[in-house]
Amino acid sequence: MKPYKDTFVNRNTRVRHFQQSANSEELVWHRDRSDRLVKVLEGTDWQLQMDNCIPKKLIEGKEYHIPAYNYHRLIKGSTDLVVRICED
C-alpha cells in the first residue's frame, strides 16, 4: 500500500497527499523515471533527502526539482503534506 493518495490534474500533473499518520517505514528511498518539479502546497516539518545529501526542510510555496533516476526520500513531518508534482 502506498503512503499517499494522488489526484490527477492532467496527464503530467498531480496533487499528492501524505497523511501525518503514514508509517515512516513506507517512506522509502526510491527514484522516479522522469524529472519532477514538486511544489509544497501544505505541510510542516517534512524534509526531502536526496542521495548523499543531508535532509532539507520542505517549505510551503517553494518548488523542488528532483532529477530523473536520482534516489531520494521524504522524512515525515508534524502535519499532513500536500504537494503538486509536475513531470516532464
CSV table of C-alpha atoms in Angstrom, one decimal:
chain,number,residue,atom,x,y,z
A,1,MET,CA,0.0,0.0,0.0
A,2,LYS,CA,1.3,3.4,-0.9
A,3,PRO,CA,1.7,6.1,1.8
A,4,TYR,CA,0.0,8.7,-0.3
A,5,LYS,CA,-3.1,9.5,-2.4
A,6,ASP,CA,-2.9,11.1,-5.8
A,7,THR,CA,-5.4,13.3,-7.6
A,8,PHE,CA,-4.6,13.9,-11.2
A,9,VAL,CA,-5.0,17.4,-12.6
A,10,ASN,CA,-3.9,16.4,-16.1
A,11,ARG,CA,-1.5,13.9,-17.8
A,12,ASN,CA,1.6,15.4,-16.3
A,13,THR,CA,0.4,17.0,-13.1
A,14,ARG,CA,-1.0,15.5,-9.9
A,15,VAL,CA,-1.6,16.6,-6.3
A,16,ARG,CA,-0.2,14.1,-3.8
A,17,HIS,CA,-1.4,13.9,-0.2
A,18,PHE,CA,0.6,12.3,2.5
A,19,GLN,CA,-1.1,11.9,5.9
A,20,GLN,CA,0.9,12.6,9.0
A,21,SER,CA,-0.2,9.3,10.3
A,22,ALA,CA,1.6,7.4,7.5
A,23,ASN,CA,4.1,4.8,8.6
A,24,SER,CA,7.6,6.2,8.4
A,25,GLU,CA,8.8,2.8,7.1
A,26,GLU,CA,6.7,3.3,4.0
A,27,LEU,CA,8.6,6.5,3.1
A,28,VAL,CA,11.4,4.6,1.4
A,29,TRP,CA,14.4,5.6,-0.7
A,30,HIS,CA,13.3,5.5,-4.4
A,31,ARG,CA,13.9,7.0,-7.8
A,32,ASP,CA,11.5,8.1,-10.5
A,33,ARG,CA,11.7,7.7,-14.2
A,34,SER,CA,11.2,11.3,-15.1
A,35,ASP,CA,12.3,14.7,-13.9
A,36,ARG,CA,9.8,16.2,-11.3
A,37,LEU,CA,9.1,19.7,-10.2
A,38,VAL,CA,7.5,19.5,-6.7
A,39,LYS,CA,5.7,22.4,-5.1
A,40,VAL,CA,4.8,22.2,-1.5
A,41,LEU,CA,1.1,23.3,-1.0
A,42,GLU,CA,0.8,22.4,2.7
A,43,GLY,CA,2.9,20.8,5.3
A,44,THR,CA,5.0,21.4,8.4
A,45,ASP,CA,8.4,19.9,9.3
A,46,TRP,CA,8.6,17.5,6.3
A,47,GLN,CA,12.0,17.0,4.8
A,48,LEU,CA,13.4,15.9,1.4
A,49,GLN,CA,16.6,13.9,1.4
A,50,MET,CA,18.5,13.4,-1.8
A,51,ASP,CA,21.1,10.7,-2.3
A,52,ASN,CA,24.4,11.6,-0.5
A,53,CYS,CA,22.9,14.8,1.0
A,54,ILE,CA,21.6,15.9,4.3
A,55,PRO,CA,17.8,16.3,4.6
A,56,LYS,CA,16.3,19.7,3.6
A,57,LYS,CA,13.2,21.1,5.2
A,58,LEU,CA,10.3,21.5,2.8
A,59,ILE,CA,8.9,25.0,2.8
A,60,GLU,CA,5.3,25.8,1.8
A,61,GLY,CA,5.1,27.6,-1.5
A,62,LYS,CA,8.6,26.6,-2.6
A,63,GLU,CA,9.4,24.3,-5.5
A,64,TYR,CA,12.0,21.5,-5.6
A,65,HIS,CA,13.5,19.9,-8.6
A,66,ILE,CA,14.1,16.1,-8.5
A,67,PRO,CA,16.1,14.8,-11.4
A,68,ALA,CA,15.1,11.5,-13.0
A,69,TYR,CA,16.7,8.4,-11.6
A,70,ASN,CA,18.1,10.2,-8.5
A,71,TYR,CA,17.5,8.4,-5.2
A,72,HIS,CA,15.5,10.4,-2.7
A,73,ARG,CA,13.1,10.0,0.2
A,74,LEU,CA,10.7,12.0,2.4
A,75,ILE,CA,11.1,12.3,6.1
A,76,LYS,CA,7.7,12.7,7.9
A,77,GLY,CA,6.7,16.0,9.5
A,78,SER,CA,4.1,17.0,12.1
A,79,THR,CA,1.2,17.7,9.8
A,80,ASP,CA,-0.2,16.3,6.5
A,81,LEU,CA,1.9,17.1,3.4
A,82,VAL,CA,0.2,18.2,0.1
A,83,VAL,CA,2.4,18.7,-2.9
A,84,ARG,CA,1.8,19.4,-6.6
A,85,ILE,CA,4.0,17.2,-8.9
A,86,CYS,CA,4.7,18.1,-12.5
A,87,GLU,CA,6.6,15.6,-14.6
A,88,ASP,CA,8.4,16.1,-17.9
